Amino acid sequence: MKRLLTVLFFMFFLFTIYHDITKGSLPSKPEDHTKTIDNTISYIEWRVQPGDTVLSIYEHLAKDSHHTVAIEKIITDFETLNPTVNAANIQIGQVYKIPIYED
């Protein structure tokens, strides 16, 4: 029994390595498909709740969207919309402009 479990574990290990090499486990950097009109960024105002981060708020707003946006672009657009705020230092209870991207 021990030998069977060892063989199964080893096969699973080899499969995960194969999958990592052929398909990868991390998504590649997505292309930028956002549309801007007159260099403006679409946004929604959001009051920060405990545990919120810029990325978690964006993911909540884009949960039904199949559109992917690079993390760097989300943070850059957030800081453009909120010029006096660092994306890593948002405060609970404050209202910020969160970028949204159309499909």
GROMACS .gro file of C-alpha atoms in nm:
model
  103
    1MET     CA    1   0.000   0.000   0.000
    2LYS     CA    2   0.281   0.235   0.090
    3ARG     CA    3   0.452   0.162  -0.239
    4LEU     CA    4   0.130   0.236  -0.435
    5LEU     CA    5   0.083   0.570  -0.261
    6THR     CA    6   0.445   0.660  -0.330
    7VAL     CA    7   0.405   0.578  -0.700
    8LEU     CA    8   0.079   0.776  -0.723
    9PHE     CA    9   0.235   1.075  -0.548
   10PHE     CA   10   0.537   1.059  -0.780
   11MET     CA   11   0.310   1.044  -1.088
   12PHE     CA   12   0.111   1.341  -0.960
   13PHE     CA   13   0.435   1.530  -0.900
   14LEU     CA   14   0.551   1.458  -1.257
   15PHE     CA   15   0.213   1.567  -1.393
   16THR     CA   16   0.231   1.902  -1.210
   17ILE     CA   17   0.580   1.963  -1.348
   18TYR     CA   18   0.458   1.876  -1.699
   19HIS     CA   19   0.159   2.110  -1.660
   20ASP     CA   20   0.383   2.392  -1.533
   21ILE     CA   21   0.621   2.356  -1.826
   22THR     CA   22   0.357   2.326  -2.100
   23LYS     CA   23   0.077   2.555  -1.981
   24GLY     CA   24   0.227   2.743  -1.691
   25SER     CA   25   0.076   2.800  -1.350
   26LEU     CA   26   0.078   3.179  -1.359
   27PRO     CA   27  -0.106   3.384  -1.618
   28SER     CA   28   0.112   3.571  -1.862
   29LYS     CA   29   0.104   3.948  -1.860
   30PRO     CA   30  -0.228   4.041  -2.024
   31GLU     CA   31  -0.238   4.278  -2.316
   32ASP     CA   32  -0.382   4.620  -2.253
   33HIS     CA   33  -0.727   4.634  -2.415
   34THR     CA   34  -0.865   4.929  -2.223
   35LYS     CA   35  -1.042   5.202  -2.415
   36THR     CA   36  -1.005   5.561  -2.319
   37ILE     CA   37  -1.193   5.854  -2.457
   38ASP     CA   38  -1.003   6.184  -2.451
   39ASN     CA   39  -0.744   6.022  -2.218
   40THR     CA   40  -0.999   5.990  -1.936
   41ILE     CA   41  -1.032   5.690  -1.709
   42SER     CA   42  -1.374   5.552  -1.620
   43TYR     CA   43  -1.417   5.515  -1.246
   44ILE     CA   44  -1.659   5.448  -0.964
   45GLU     CA   45  -1.641   5.603  -0.618
   46TRP     CA   46  -1.595   5.346  -0.342
   47ARG     CA   47  -1.595   5.376   0.038
   48VAL     CA   48  -1.319   5.152   0.174
   49GLN     CA   49  -1.423   4.878   0.418
   50PRO     CA   50  -1.192   4.687   0.655
   51GLY     CA   51  -0.980   4.440   0.458
   52ASP     CA   52  -1.020   4.622   0.125
   53THR     CA   53  -0.722   4.682  -0.102
   54VAL     CA   54  -0.722   4.853  -0.440
   55LEU     CA   55  -0.687   4.516  -0.611
   56SER     CA   56  -0.958   4.344  -0.405
   57ILE     CA   57  -1.199   4.629  -0.480
   58TYR     CA   58  -1.116   4.609  -0.852
   59GLU     CA   59  -1.166   4.231  -0.850
   60HIS     CA   60  -1.503   4.275  -0.675
   61LEU     CA   61  -1.616   4.529  -0.936
   62ALA     CA   62  -1.487   4.318  -1.228
   63LYS     CA   63  -1.608   3.978  -1.102
   64ASP     CA   64  -1.844   3.927  -1.400
   65SER     CA   65  -1.599   4.065  -1.654
   66HIS     CA   66  -1.374   3.847  -1.868
   67HIS     CA   67  -1.152   4.149  -1.936
   68THR     CA   68  -0.806   4.128  -1.780
   69VAL     CA   69  -0.600   4.432  -1.688
   70ALA     CA   70  -0.240   4.436  -1.566
   71ILE     CA   71  -0.200   4.504  -1.195
   72GLU     CA   72   0.047   4.783  -1.274
   73LYS     CA   73  -0.215   4.959  -1.490
   74ILE     CA   74  -0.482   4.934  -1.218
   75ILE     CA   75  -0.247   5.086  -0.961
   76THR     CA   76  -0.124   5.358  -1.200
   77ASP     CA   77  -0.481   5.452  -1.295
   78PHE     CA   78  -0.587   5.453  -0.928
   79GLU     CA   79  -0.303   5.689  -0.841
   80THR     CA   80  -0.389   5.907  -1.143
   81LEU     CA   81  -0.751   5.934  -1.027
   82ASN     CA   82  -0.641   5.994  -0.666
   83PRO     CA   83  -0.320   6.197  -0.704
   84THR     CA   84  -0.257   6.250  -0.331
   85VAL     CA   85  -0.295   5.882  -0.238
   86ASN     CA   86  -0.054   5.590  -0.263
   87ALA     CA   87  -0.243   5.272  -0.363
   88ALA     CA   88  -0.082   5.082  -0.075
   89ASN     CA   89  -0.200   5.336   0.184
   90ILE     CA   90  -0.577   5.360   0.141
   91GLN     CA   91  -0.771   5.434   0.460
   92ILE     CA   92  -1.083   5.264   0.593
   93GLY     CA   93  -1.392   5.485   0.560
   94GLN     CA   94  -1.243   5.710   0.292
   95VAL     CA   95  -1.399   5.738  -0.054
   96TYR     CA   96  -1.167   5.683  -0.351
   97LYS     CA   97  -1.209   5.673  -0.725
   98ILE     CA   98  -1.154   5.314  -0.844
   99PRO     CA   99  -1.081   5.264  -1.216
  100ILE     CA  100  -1.322   5.045  -1.409
  101TYR     CA  101  -1.257   4.897  -1.749
  102GLU     CA  102  -1.524   4.819  -2.002
  103ASP     CA  103  -1.524   4.492  -2.198
   0.00000   0.00000   0.00000
